[in-house]
């Protein structure tokens, strides 16, 4: 860790008047350094003792912050050597809300770059017609994107939308616009529910080339159907995501039976 980096990190402060726990604040300060690439893969963090001095917090606070980032896959500990920035895994949290990939990743402080590979209107394949409840004569908007995080290709996604619901969608620049935000903002069609499945597969020749992986490399295949109000399906997508860069987190709440506390 350079002296310039240490000085910049020292300038960040724990807000002692904030209701947020100190370990949470420290965790977010360290996370921001990693997300901004001021710390890169393999860089060593200051020792626990140094972090205590820099932020005027207890060793317990420092350990809680570091433990959380280790559990998220952002940091790794090497016995006898210290704590280092890990080769990052990008967490997508699946909860009861229908949040998109862009929203989930950007909430972690990462910048997503998008390359649009194809965007046109075409006839719908049988599988797509079945998922979107389309008639045989109905066309779909087809969107294929390659998504990058930290300059690395992470995800290929092919989306299919009913053309009758999304006129002029081919005029939208999806290198800078989120698809789900476009549904809401441009068409007033919110995603209210999703049906999603995930399985581990081996990358075929085409997917391996696009994700810059060896043939047969483990990847995650995701199949998703998104619905709007009234249960109308509005998007069906297939996605191929690097397994070594991915971590999925599921959050569920258990409703309490009536009368229980």
mmCIF file of C-alpha atoms in Angstrom:
data_model
loop_
_atom_site.group_PDB
_atom_site.id
_atom_site.type_symbol
_atom_site.label_atom_id
_atom_site.label_comp_id
_atom_site.label_asym_id
_atom_site.label_seq_id
_atom_site.Cartn_x
_atom_site.Cartn_y
_atom_site.Cartn_z
ATOM 1 C CA UNK A 1 0.000 0.000 0.000
ATOM 2 C CA UNK A 2 1.516 3.328 -1.060
ATOM 3 C CA UNK A 3 1.828 6.325 1.258
ATOM 4 C CA UNK A 4 -0.455 8.328 -1.068
ATOM 5 C CA UNK A 5 -3.114 5.673 -0.781
ATOM 6 C CA UNK A 6 -2.728 5.548 2.991
ATOM 7 C CA UNK A 7 -3.067 9.333 3.203
ATOM 8 C CA UNK A 8 -6.200 9.292 1.049
ATOM 9 C CA UNK A 9 -7.735 6.519 3.135
ATOM 10 C CA UNK A 10 -6.827 8.386 6.317
ATOM 11 C CA UNK A 11 -8.837 11.353 5.044
ATOM 12 C CA UNK A 12 -12.004 9.240 5.178
ATOM 13 C CA UNK A 13 -13.674 9.399 8.561
ATOM 14 C CA UNK A 14 -16.067 7.432 10.699
ATOM 15 C CA UNK A 15 -19.006 9.676 11.562
ATOM 16 C CA UNK A 16 -19.254 9.185 15.318
ATOM 17 C CA UNK A 17 -22.591 11.067 15.397
ATOM 18 C CA UNK A 18 -24.220 8.764 12.833
ATOM 19 C CA UNK A 19 -26.671 6.063 13.950
ATOM 20 C CA UNK A 20 -24.928 3.687 11.536
ATOM 21 C CA UNK A 21 -22.639 1.205 13.328
ATOM 22 C CA UNK A 22 -18.925 1.943 13.064
ATOM 23 C CA UNK A 23 -18.187 -1.428 11.472
ATOM 24 C CA UNK A 24 -20.783 -0.723 8.780
ATOM 25 C CA UNK A 25 -19.272 2.683 8.004
ATOM 26 C CA UNK A 26 -15.768 1.241 7.832
ATOM 27 C CA UNK A 27 -16.944 -1.603 5.630
ATOM 28 C CA UNK A 28 -18.477 0.876 3.164
ATOM 29 C CA UNK A 29 -15.317 3.030 3.129
ATOM 30 C CA UNK A 30 -13.200 -0.010 2.269
ATOM 31 C CA UNK A 31 -15.757 -1.246 -0.254
ATOM 32 C CA UNK A 32 -15.688 2.145 -2.010
ATOM 33 C CA UNK A 33 -11.901 1.972 -2.342
ATOM 34 C CA UNK A 34 -12.170 -1.435 -4.016
ATOM 35 C CA UNK A 35 -15.092 -0.454 -6.267
ATOM 36 C CA UNK A 36 -13.213 2.653 -7.438
ATOM 37 C CA UNK A 37 -10.206 0.425 -8.263
ATOM 38 C CA UNK A 38 -7.922 2.425 -5.985
ATOM 39 C CA UNK A 39 -7.172 -0.986 -4.548
ATOM 40 C CA UNK A 40 -6.731 -3.683 -7.135
ATOM 41 C CA UNK A 41 -6.651 -7.452 -7.081
ATOM 42 C CA UNK A 42 -3.751 -8.642 -4.923
ATOM 43 C CA UNK A 43 -3.203 -5.334 -3.115
ATOM 44 C CA UNK A 44 -2.593 -5.695 0.621
ATOM 45 C CA UNK A 45 -4.708 -3.748 3.086
ATOM 46 C CA UNK A 46 -3.279 -2.013 6.144
ATOM 47 C CA UNK A 47 -3.009 -4.263 9.182
ATOM 48 C CA UNK A 48 -5.837 -4.396 11.716
ATOM 49 C CA UNK A 49 -3.704 -2.322 14.091
ATOM 50 C CA UNK A 50 -3.117 0.321 11.401
ATOM 51 C CA UNK A 51 -6.818 0.504 10.566
ATOM 52 C CA UNK A 52 -7.628 0.937 14.265
ATOM 53 C CA UNK A 53 -5.229 3.895 14.453
ATOM 54 C CA UNK A 54 -6.367 5.426 11.163
ATOM 55 C CA UNK A 55 -10.073 5.392 12.019
ATOM 56 C CA UNK A 56 -9.888 5.544 15.822
ATOM 57 C CA UNK A 57 -12.041 2.466 16.259
ATOM 58 C CA UNK A 58 -11.652 -0.775 18.177
ATOM 59 C CA UNK A 59 -10.094 -3.936 16.820
ATOM 60 C CA UNK A 60 -13.493 -5.623 17.114
ATOM 61 C CA UNK A 61 -14.962 -2.991 14.784
ATOM 62 C CA UNK A 62 -12.163 -3.491 12.258
ATOM 63 C CA UNK A 63 -12.540 -7.263 12.351
ATOM 64 C CA UNK A 64 -16.305 -7.057 11.826
ATOM 65 C CA UNK A 65 -15.813 -4.828 8.779
ATOM 66 C CA UNK A 66 -13.106 -7.054 7.314
ATOM 67 C CA UNK A 67 -15.043 -10.258 8.060
ATOM 68 C CA UNK A 68 -18.058 -8.915 6.171
ATOM 69 C CA UNK A 69 -15.959 -8.110 3.102
ATOM 70 C CA UNK A 70 -14.225 -11.498 3.265
ATOM 71 C CA UNK A 71 -17.641 -13.188 3.386
ATOM 72 C CA UNK A 72 -18.724 -11.156 0.350
ATOM 73 C CA UNK A 73 -15.670 -12.329 -1.554
ATOM 74 C CA UNK A 74 -14.106 -8.865 -1.869
ATOM 75 C CA UNK A 75 -11.198 -9.622 0.472
ATOM 76 C CA UNK A 76 -9.174 -12.704 1.250
ATOM 77 C CA UNK A 77 -6.979 -13.511 4.247
ATOM 78 C CA UNK A 78 -3.641 -15.281 3.939
ATOM 79 C CA UNK A 79 -2.368 -16.720 7.205
ATOM 80 C CA UNK A 80 0.747 -14.963 8.395
ATOM 81 C CA UNK A 81 0.676 -12.467 5.533
ATOM 82 C CA UNK A 82 -2.400 -10.276 5.966
ATOM 83 C CA UNK A 83 -5.580 -9.257 4.166
ATOM 84 C CA UNK A 84 -5.665 -8.760 0.395
ATOM 85 C CA UNK A 85 -8.101 -7.639 -2.282
ATOM 86 C CA UNK A 86 -9.594 -10.770 -3.820
ATOM 87 C CA UNK A 87 -10.407 -11.435 -7.418
ATOM 88 C CA UNK A 88 -13.926 -10.030 -7.032
ATOM 89 C CA UNK A 89 -17.164 -11.968 -7.268
ATOM 90 C CA UNK A 90 -20.124 -9.821 -8.215
ATOM 91 C CA UNK A 91 -23.088 -10.469 -5.974
ATOM 92 C CA UNK A 92 -26.606 -10.463 -7.342
ATOM 93 C CA UNK A 93 -29.193 -10.453 -4.587
ATOM 94 C CA UNK A 94 -32.480 -12.170 -5.350
ATOM 95 C CA UNK A 95 -35.242 -11.085 -3.007
ATOM 96 C CA UNK A 96 -38.985 -10.666 -3.245
ATOM 97 C CA UNK A 97 -38.475 -7.556 -5.389
ATOM 98 C CA UNK A 98 -38.095 -7.720 -9.179
ATOM 99 C CA UNK A 99 -34.760 -5.915 -9.375
ATOM 100 C CA UNK A 100 -32.667 -6.063 -12.534
ATOM 101 C CA UNK A 101 -28.995 -6.990 -12.956
ATOM 102 C CA UNK A 102 -27.895 -3.376 -13.492
ATOM 103 C CA UNK A 103 -29.634 -2.126 -10.363
ATOM 104 C CA UNK A 104 -28.309 -4.991 -8.244
ATOM 105 C CA UNK A 105 -24.686 -4.487 -9.316
ATOM 106 C CA UNK A 106 -24.610 -0.673 -9.326
ATOM 107 C CA UNK A 107 -25.976 -0.671 -5.764
ATOM 108 C CA UNK A 108 -22.657 -2.309 -4.813
ATOM 109 C CA UNK A 109 -20.746 0.603 -6.315
ATOM 110 C CA UNK A 110 -19.632 -1.063 -9.544
ATOM 111 C CA UNK A 111 -19.878 0.511 -12.981
ATOM 112 C CA UNK A 112 -21.421 -1.707 -15.651
ATOM 113 C CA UNK A 113 -20.407 -1.255 -19.266
ATOM 114 C CA UNK A 114 -22.652 -2.654 -21.982
ATOM 115 C CA UNK A 115 -21.990 -3.645 -25.568
ATOM 116 C CA UNK A 116 -25.140 -4.104 -27.655
ATOM 117 C CA UNK A 117 -24.500 -7.014 -30.015
ATOM 118 C CA UNK A 118 -27.941 -7.154 -31.654
ATOM 119 C CA UNK A 119 -31.169 -5.136 -31.440
ATOM 120 C CA UNK A 120 -33.988 -5.716 -33.918
ATOM 121 C CA UNK A 121 -37.564 -6.877 -34.450
ATOM 122 C CA UNK A 122 -37.994 -10.479 -35.591
ATOM 123 C CA UNK A 123 -40.394 -13.442 -35.468
ATOM 124 C CA UNK A 124 -40.623 -15.139 -32.091
ATOM 125 C CA UNK A 125 -39.184 -18.661 -31.666
ATOM 126 C CA UNK A 126 -41.554 -21.265 -30.264
ATOM 127 C CA UNK A 127 -40.027 -21.257 -26.763
ATOM 128 C CA UNK A 128 -40.330 -17.470 -26.585
ATOM 129 C CA UNK A 129 -43.954 -17.549 -27.791
ATOM 130 C CA UNK A 130 -44.763 -20.025 -25.042
ATOM 131 C CA UNK A 131 -43.152 -17.931 -22.298
ATOM 132 C CA UNK A 132 -44.667 -14.633 -23.496
ATOM 133 C CA UNK A 133 -48.092 -16.037 -24.482
ATOM 134 C CA UNK A 134 -47.711 -14.807 -28.064
ATOM 135 C CA UNK A 135 -49.597 -15.787 -31.197
ATOM 136 C CA UNK A 136 -47.620 -17.347 -34.050
ATOM 137 C CA UNK A 137 -47.802 -14.143 -36.127
ATOM 138 C CA UNK A 138 -46.537 -11.823 -33.358
ATOM 139 C CA UNK A 139 -43.038 -10.363 -33.516
ATOM 140 C CA UNK A 140 -40.633 -9.747 -30.661
ATOM 141 C CA UNK A 141 -37.963 -7.168 -29.939
ATOM 142 C CA UNK A 142 -34.673 -9.044 -29.684
ATOM 143 C CA UNK A 143 -31.852 -7.534 -27.620
ATOM 144 C CA UNK A 144 -28.485 -9.222 -27.115
ATOM 145 C CA UNK A 145 -25.963 -7.572 -24.790
ATOM 146 C CA UNK A 146 -22.500 -8.278 -23.445
ATOM 147 C CA UNK A 147 -22.037 -6.792 -19.966
ATOM 148 C CA UNK A 148 -18.677 -5.809 -18.483
ATOM 149 C CA UNK A 149 -17.637 -5.081 -14.890
ATOM 150 C CA UNK A 150 -14.146 -3.746 -14.169
ATOM 151 C CA UNK A 151 -13.419 -4.121 -17.905
ATOM 152 C CA UNK A 152 -14.057 -7.884 -17.758
ATOM 153 C CA UNK A 153 -16.831 -9.593 -19.775
ATOM 154 C CA UNK A 154 -19.127 -11.082 -17.155
ATOM 155 C CA UNK A 155 -22.526 -11.715 -18.703
ATOM 156 C CA UNK A 156 -24.186 -12.357 -22.058
ATOM 157 C CA UNK A 157 -27.938 -11.829 -22.036
ATOM 158 C CA UNK A 158 -30.516 -12.241 -24.789
ATOM 159 C CA UNK A 159 -33.866 -10.572 -24.089
ATOM 160 C CA UNK A 160 -37.146 -11.067 -25.937
ATOM 161 C CA UNK A 161 -40.051 -8.602 -25.555
ATOM 162 C CA UNK A 162 -43.468 -8.435 -27.299
ATOM 163 C CA UNK A 163 -43.053 -5.873 -30.093
ATOM 164 C CA UNK A 164 -46.649 -4.659 -29.698
ATOM 165 C CA UNK A 165 -45.922 -3.533 -26.126
ATOM 166 C CA UNK A 166 -42.651 -1.771 -26.899
ATOM 167 C CA UNK A 167 -42.844 0.294 -30.106
ATOM 168 C CA UNK A 168 -39.661 2.062 -31.215
ATOM 169 C CA UNK A 169 -37.579 0.161 -28.682
ATOM 170 C CA UNK A 170 -34.922 -0.388 -31.358
ATOM 171 C CA UNK A 171 -34.258 3.367 -31.226
ATOM 172 C CA UNK A 172 -33.165 3.249 -27.565
ATOM 173 C CA UNK A 173 -29.464 3.210 -26.699
ATOM 174 C CA UNK A 174 -29.016 0.266 -24.350
ATOM 175 C CA UNK A 175 -25.324 0.937 -23.885
ATOM 176 C CA UNK A 176 -26.411 3.566 -21.352
ATOM 177 C CA UNK A 177 -30.012 2.627 -20.468
ATOM 178 C CA UNK A 178 -31.186 -0.136 -18.138
ATOM 179 C CA UNK A 179 -33.832 -2.360 -19.707
ATOM 180 C CA UNK A 180 -36.063 -2.532 -16.624
ATOM 181 C CA UNK A 181 -35.776 1.210 -16.060
ATOM 182 C CA UNK A 182 -36.724 1.695 -19.719
ATOM 183 C CA UNK A 183 -39.839 -0.413 -19.188
ATOM 184 C CA UNK A 184 -40.903 1.910 -16.375
ATOM 185 C CA UNK A 185 -39.736 5.256 -17.710
ATOM 186 C CA UNK A 186 -40.549 5.020 -21.422
ATOM 187 C CA UNK A 187 -43.535 2.666 -21.435
ATOM 188 C CA UNK A 188 -44.995 2.904 -17.928
ATOM 189 C CA UNK A 189 -44.793 -0.881 -17.681
ATOM 190 C CA UNK A 190 -43.189 -1.934 -14.388
ATOM 191 C CA UNK A 191 -41.799 -5.379 -13.697
ATOM 192 C CA UNK A 192 -43.796 -6.670 -10.737
ATOM 193 C CA UNK A 193 -42.808 -10.346 -10.647
ATOM 194 C CA UNK A 194 -40.144 -12.628 -12.097
ATOM 195 C CA UNK A 195 -39.807 -16.371 -12.555
ATOM 196 C CA UNK A 196 -36.147 -17.342 -12.608
ATOM 197 C CA UNK A 197 -34.080 -20.524 -12.755
ATOM 198 C CA UNK A 198 -30.331 -21.051 -12.640
ATOM 199 C CA UNK A 199 -28.089 -23.995 -13.445
ATOM 200 C CA UNK A 200 -24.393 -24.693 -13.838
ATOM 201 C CA UNK A 201 -23.271 -25.602 -17.358
ATOM 202 C CA UNK A 202 -20.056 -25.744 -19.401
ATOM 203 C CA UNK A 203 -19.356 -22.887 -21.799
ATOM 204 C CA UNK A 204 -19.705 -23.864 -25.448
ATOM 205 C CA UNK A 205 -17.418 -22.467 -28.134
ATOM 206 C CA UNK A 206 -19.512 -19.351 -28.844
ATOM 207 C CA UNK A 207 -20.106 -18.386 -25.206
ATOM 208 C CA UNK A 208 -16.499 -19.123 -24.228
ATOM 209 C CA UNK A 209 -15.225 -16.825 -26.978
ATOM 210 C CA UNK A 210 -17.523 -13.954 -25.997
ATOM 211 C CA UNK A 211 -16.694 -14.231 -22.289
ATOM 212 C CA UNK A 212 -12.977 -14.775 -22.977
ATOM 213 C CA UNK A 213 -12.974 -18.207 -21.315
ATOM 214 C CA UNK A 214 -11.565 -21.639 -22.149
ATOM 215 C CA UNK A 215 -13.959 -24.043 -23.839
ATOM 216 C CA UNK A 216 -15.922 -25.968 -21.202
ATOM 217 C CA UNK A 217 -15.306 -23.419 -18.439
ATOM 218 C CA UNK A 218 -18.020 -23.530 -15.702
ATOM 219 C CA UNK A 219 -20.654 -20.833 -16.180
ATOM 220 C CA UNK A 220 -24.131 -20.118 -14.850
ATOM 221 C CA UNK A 221 -27.120 -20.299 -17.199
ATOM 222 C CA UNK A 222 -30.077 -18.170 -16.083
ATOM 223 C CA UNK A 223 -33.571 -18.327 -17.544
ATOM 224 C CA UNK A 224 -35.991 -15.564 -16.580
ATOM 225 C CA UNK A 225 -39.524 -14.454 -17.367
ATOM 226 C CA UNK A 226 -40.649 -11.016 -16.146
ATOM 227 C CA UNK A 227 -44.274 -10.041 -15.587
ATOM 228 C CA UNK A 228 -46.121 -6.772 -15.141
ATOM 229 C CA UNK A 229 -49.436 -5.925 -13.489
ATOM 230 C CA UNK A 230 -52.140 -8.521 -14.033
ATOM 231 C CA UNK A 231 -49.597 -11.268 -14.624
ATOM 232 C CA UNK A 232 -48.820 -10.259 -18.229
ATOM 233 C CA UNK A 233 -45.398 -11.555 -19.347
ATOM 234 C CA UNK A 234 -43.294 -8.750 -20.836
ATOM 235 C CA UNK A 235 -39.777 -10.184 -21.136
ATOM 236 C CA UNK A 236 -38.127 -13.554 -21.456
ATOM 237 C CA UNK A 237 -34.357 -13.775 -21.258
ATOM 238 C CA UNK A 238 -31.487 -16.239 -21.312
ATOM 239 C CA UNK A 239 -28.208 -15.267 -19.676
ATOM 240 C CA UNK A 240 -24.766 -16.865 -19.500
ATOM 241 C CA UNK A 241 -22.675 -15.623 -16.588
ATOM 242 C CA UNK A 242 -19.102 -16.373 -15.547
ATOM 243 C CA UNK A 243 -19.191 -18.814 -12.653
ATOM 244 C CA UNK A 244 -15.845 -17.706 -11.221
ATOM 245 C CA UNK A 245 -17.025 -14.090 -10.964
ATOM 246 C CA UNK A 246 -20.525 -14.696 -9.650
ATOM 247 C CA UNK A 247 -22.151 -15.095 -6.303
ATOM 248 C CA UNK A 248 -25.915 -15.235 -5.821
ATOM 249 C CA UNK A 249 -27.498 -14.204 -2.559
ATOM 250 C CA UNK A 250 -31.089 -15.090 -1.716
ATOM 251 C CA UNK A 251 -33.167 -13.241 0.847
ATOM 252 C CA UNK A 252 -36.541 -14.458 2.041
ATOM 253 C CA UNK A 253 -38.855 -13.400 4.815
ATOM 254 C CA UNK A 254 -41.250 -15.730 6.583
ATOM 255 C CA UNK A 255 -44.665 -14.145 7.175
ATOM 256 C CA UNK A 256 -45.947 -14.709 10.684
ATOM 257 C CA UNK A 257 -49.298 -16.441 11.130
ATOM 258 C CA UNK A 258 -52.086 -14.160 12.244
ATOM 259 C CA UNK A 259 -52.017 -13.513 15.978
ATOM 260 C CA UNK A 260 -48.313 -14.300 16.438
ATOM 261 C CA UNK A 261 -45.617 -11.766 17.270
#
